[in-house]
Tab-separated table of N, CA and C and ligand atoms in Angstrom:
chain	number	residue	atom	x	y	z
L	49	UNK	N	-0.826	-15.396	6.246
L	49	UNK	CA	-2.130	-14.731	6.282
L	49	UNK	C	-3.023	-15.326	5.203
L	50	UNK	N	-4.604	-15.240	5.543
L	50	UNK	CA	-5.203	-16.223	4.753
L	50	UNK	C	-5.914	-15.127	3.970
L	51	UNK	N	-5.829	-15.015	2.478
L	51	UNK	CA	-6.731	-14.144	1.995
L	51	UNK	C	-7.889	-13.992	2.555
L	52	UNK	N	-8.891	-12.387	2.855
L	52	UNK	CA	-9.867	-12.887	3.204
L	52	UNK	C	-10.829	-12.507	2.072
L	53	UNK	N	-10.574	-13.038	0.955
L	53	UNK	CA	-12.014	-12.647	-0.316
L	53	UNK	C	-11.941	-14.441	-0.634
L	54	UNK	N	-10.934	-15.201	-0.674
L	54	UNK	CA	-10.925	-16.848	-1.017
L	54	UNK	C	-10.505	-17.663	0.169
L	55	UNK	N	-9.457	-17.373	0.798
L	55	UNK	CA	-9.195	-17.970	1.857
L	55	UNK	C	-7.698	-18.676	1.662
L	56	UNK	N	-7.695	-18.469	0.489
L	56	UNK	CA	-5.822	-19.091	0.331
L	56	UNK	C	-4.848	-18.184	0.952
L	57	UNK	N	-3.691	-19.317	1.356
L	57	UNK	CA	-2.551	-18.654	1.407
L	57	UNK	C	-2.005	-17.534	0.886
L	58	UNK	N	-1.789	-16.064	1.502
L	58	UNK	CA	-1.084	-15.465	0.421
L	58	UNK	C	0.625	-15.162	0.965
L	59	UNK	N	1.256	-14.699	0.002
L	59	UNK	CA	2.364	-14.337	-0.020
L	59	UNK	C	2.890	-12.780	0.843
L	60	UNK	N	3.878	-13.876	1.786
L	60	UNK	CA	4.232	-11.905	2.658
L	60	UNK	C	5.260	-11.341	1.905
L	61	UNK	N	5.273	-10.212	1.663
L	61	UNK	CA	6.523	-9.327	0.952
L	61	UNK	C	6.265	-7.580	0.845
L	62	UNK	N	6.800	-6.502	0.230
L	62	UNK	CA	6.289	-5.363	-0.033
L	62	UNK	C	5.875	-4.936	-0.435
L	63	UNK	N	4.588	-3.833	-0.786
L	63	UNK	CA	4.807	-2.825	-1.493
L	63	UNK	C	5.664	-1.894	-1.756
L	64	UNK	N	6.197	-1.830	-2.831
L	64	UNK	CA	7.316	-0.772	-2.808
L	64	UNK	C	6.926	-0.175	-4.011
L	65	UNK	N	8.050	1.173	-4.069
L	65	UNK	CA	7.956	2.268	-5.202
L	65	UNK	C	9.011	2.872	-5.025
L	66	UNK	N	9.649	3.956	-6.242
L	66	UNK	CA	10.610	4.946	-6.208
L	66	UNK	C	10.082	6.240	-6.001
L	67	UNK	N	8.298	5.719	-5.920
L	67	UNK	CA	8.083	7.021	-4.944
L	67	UNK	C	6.848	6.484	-3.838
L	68	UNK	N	6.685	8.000	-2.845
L	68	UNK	CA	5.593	7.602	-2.007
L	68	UNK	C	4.015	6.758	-2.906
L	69	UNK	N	3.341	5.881	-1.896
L	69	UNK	CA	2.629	5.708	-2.401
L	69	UNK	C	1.040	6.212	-1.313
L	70	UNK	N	0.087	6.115	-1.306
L	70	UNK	CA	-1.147	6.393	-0.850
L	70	UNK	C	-2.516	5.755	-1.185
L	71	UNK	N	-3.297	5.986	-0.483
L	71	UNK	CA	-5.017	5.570	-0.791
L	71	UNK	C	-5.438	6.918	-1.037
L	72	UNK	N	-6.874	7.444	-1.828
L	72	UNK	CA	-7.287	8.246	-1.686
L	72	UNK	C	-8.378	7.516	-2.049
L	73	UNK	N	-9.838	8.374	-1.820
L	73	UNK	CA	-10.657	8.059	-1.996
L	73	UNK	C	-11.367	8.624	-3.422
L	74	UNK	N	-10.482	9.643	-3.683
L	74	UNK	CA	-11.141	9.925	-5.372
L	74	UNK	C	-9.334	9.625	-6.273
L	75	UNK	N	-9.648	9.395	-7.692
L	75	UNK	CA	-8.314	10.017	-8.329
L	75	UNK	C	-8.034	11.154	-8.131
L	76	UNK	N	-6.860	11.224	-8.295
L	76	UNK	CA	-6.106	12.647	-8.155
L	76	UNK	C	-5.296	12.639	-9.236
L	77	UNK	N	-5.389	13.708	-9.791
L	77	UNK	CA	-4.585	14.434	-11.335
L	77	UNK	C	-3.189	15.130	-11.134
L	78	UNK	N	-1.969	14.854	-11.734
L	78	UNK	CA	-0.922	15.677	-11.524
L	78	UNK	C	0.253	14.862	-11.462
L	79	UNK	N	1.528	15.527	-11.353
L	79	UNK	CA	2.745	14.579	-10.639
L	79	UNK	C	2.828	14.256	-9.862
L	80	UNK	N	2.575	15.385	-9.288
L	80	UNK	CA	2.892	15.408	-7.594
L	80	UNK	C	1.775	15.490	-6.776
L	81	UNK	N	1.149	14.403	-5.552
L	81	UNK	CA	0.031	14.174	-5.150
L	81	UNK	C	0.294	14.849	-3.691
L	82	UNK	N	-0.965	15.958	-3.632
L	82	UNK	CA	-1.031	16.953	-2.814
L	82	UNK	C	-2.160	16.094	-1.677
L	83	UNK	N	-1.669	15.953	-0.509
L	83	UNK	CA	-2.190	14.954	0.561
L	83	UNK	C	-3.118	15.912	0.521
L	84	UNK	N	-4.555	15.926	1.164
L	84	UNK	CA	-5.439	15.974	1.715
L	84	UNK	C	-6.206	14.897	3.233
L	85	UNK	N	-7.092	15.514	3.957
L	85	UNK	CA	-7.142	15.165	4.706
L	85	UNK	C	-8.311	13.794	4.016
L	86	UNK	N	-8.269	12.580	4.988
L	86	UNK	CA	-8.441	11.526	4.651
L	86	UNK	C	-7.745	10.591	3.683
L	87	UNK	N	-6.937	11.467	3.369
L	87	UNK	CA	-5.698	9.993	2.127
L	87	UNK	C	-4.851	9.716	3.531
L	88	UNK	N	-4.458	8.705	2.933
L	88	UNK	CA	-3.846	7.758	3.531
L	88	UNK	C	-2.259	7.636	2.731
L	89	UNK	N	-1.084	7.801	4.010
L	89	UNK	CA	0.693	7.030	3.336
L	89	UNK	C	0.413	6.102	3.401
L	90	UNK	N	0.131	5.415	2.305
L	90	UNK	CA	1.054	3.682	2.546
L	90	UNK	C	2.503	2.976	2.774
L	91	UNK	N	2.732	3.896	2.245
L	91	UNK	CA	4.748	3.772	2.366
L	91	UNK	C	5.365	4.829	3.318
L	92	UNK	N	6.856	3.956	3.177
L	92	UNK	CA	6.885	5.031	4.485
L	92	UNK	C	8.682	4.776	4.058
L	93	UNK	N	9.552	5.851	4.062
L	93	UNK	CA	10.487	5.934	3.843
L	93	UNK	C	11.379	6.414	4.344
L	94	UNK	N	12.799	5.990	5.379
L	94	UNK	CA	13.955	6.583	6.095
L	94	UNK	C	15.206	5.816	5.775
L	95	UNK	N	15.505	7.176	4.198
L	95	UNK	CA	16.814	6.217	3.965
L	95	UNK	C	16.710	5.618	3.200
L	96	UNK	N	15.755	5.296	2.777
L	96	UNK	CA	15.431	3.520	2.084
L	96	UNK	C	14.265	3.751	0.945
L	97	UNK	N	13.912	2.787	-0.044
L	97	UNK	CA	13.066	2.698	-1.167
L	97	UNK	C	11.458	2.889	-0.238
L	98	UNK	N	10.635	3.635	-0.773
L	98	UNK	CA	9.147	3.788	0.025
L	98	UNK	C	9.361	2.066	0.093
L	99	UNK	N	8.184	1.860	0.874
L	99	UNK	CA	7.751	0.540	0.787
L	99	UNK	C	6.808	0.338	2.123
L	100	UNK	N	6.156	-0.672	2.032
L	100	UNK	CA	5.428	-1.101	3.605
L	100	UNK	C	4.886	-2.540	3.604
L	101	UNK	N	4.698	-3.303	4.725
L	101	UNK	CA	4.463	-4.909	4.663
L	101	UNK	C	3.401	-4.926	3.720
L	102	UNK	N	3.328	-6.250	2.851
L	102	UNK	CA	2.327	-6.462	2.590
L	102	UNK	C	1.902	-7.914	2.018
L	103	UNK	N	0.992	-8.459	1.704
L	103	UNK	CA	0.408	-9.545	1.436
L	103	UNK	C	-0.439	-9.882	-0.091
L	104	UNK	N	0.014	-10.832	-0.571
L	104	UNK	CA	-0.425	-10.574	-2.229
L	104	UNK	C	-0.941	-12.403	-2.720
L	105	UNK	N	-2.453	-12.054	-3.097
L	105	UNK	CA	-3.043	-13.199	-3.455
L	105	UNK	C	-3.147	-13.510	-4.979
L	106	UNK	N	-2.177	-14.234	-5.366
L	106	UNK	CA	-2.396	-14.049	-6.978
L	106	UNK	C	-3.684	-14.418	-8.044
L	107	UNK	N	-4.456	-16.050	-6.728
L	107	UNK	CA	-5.722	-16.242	-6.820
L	107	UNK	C	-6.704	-15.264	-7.155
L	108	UNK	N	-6.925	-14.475	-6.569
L	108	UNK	CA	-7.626	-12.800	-6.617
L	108	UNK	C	-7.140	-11.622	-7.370
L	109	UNK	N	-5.799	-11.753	-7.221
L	109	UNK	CA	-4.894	-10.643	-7.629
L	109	UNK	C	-5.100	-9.385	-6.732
L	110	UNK	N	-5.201	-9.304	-5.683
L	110	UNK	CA	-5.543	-8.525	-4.634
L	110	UNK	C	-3.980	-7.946	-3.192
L	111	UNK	N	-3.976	-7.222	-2.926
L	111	UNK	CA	-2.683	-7.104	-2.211
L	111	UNK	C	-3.821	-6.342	-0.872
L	112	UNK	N	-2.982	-6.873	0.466
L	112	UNK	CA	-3.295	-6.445	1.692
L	112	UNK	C	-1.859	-5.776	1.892
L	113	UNK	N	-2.222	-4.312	2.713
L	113	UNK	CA	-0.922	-3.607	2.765
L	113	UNK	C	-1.320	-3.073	4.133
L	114	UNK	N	-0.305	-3.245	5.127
L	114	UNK	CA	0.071	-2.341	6.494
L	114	UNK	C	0.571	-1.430	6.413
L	115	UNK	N	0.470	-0.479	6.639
L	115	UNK	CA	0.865	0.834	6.905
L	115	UNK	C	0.954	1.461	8.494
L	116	UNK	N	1.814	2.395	9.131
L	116	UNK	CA	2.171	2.982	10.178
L	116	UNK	C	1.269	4.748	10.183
L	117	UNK	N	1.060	5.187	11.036
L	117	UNK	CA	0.873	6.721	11.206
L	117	UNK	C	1.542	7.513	11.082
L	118	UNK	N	1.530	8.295	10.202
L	118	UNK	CA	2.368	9.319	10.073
L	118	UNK	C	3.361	8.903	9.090
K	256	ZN	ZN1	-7.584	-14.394	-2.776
């Protein structure tokens, strides 16, 4: 996949964490992040370390991440 902010090559591999991870559109304060409607899972976990595909331009320092529904 070709970055799209430079256009280089980037690197396929994961995002991962030892916990869920998400988008939101404001910060959120606390330990434990209480979903609301419009955040977004990025990770997704059965069994296994969160994690989800993703793509990482070190040029930029920028990561593209796929995520599933639900
Ligand atoms: Zn880039």
């Amino acid at each position: 996949m070709l970055c799209p902010w430079c256009d280089q090559e980037m690197k396929e591999g994961f995002l991962q964490s030892s916990r869920g991870v998400i988008f939101s559109e404001e910060v959120k304060e606390g330990f434990v992040l209480a979903l609301r409607e419009g955040d977004v899972k990025l990770t997704k976990h059965l069994w296994s370390t969160p994690r989800a595909p993703a793509w990482h331009c070190a040029g930029c320092r920028r990561v593209v991440v796929e995520y599933e529904d639900g």
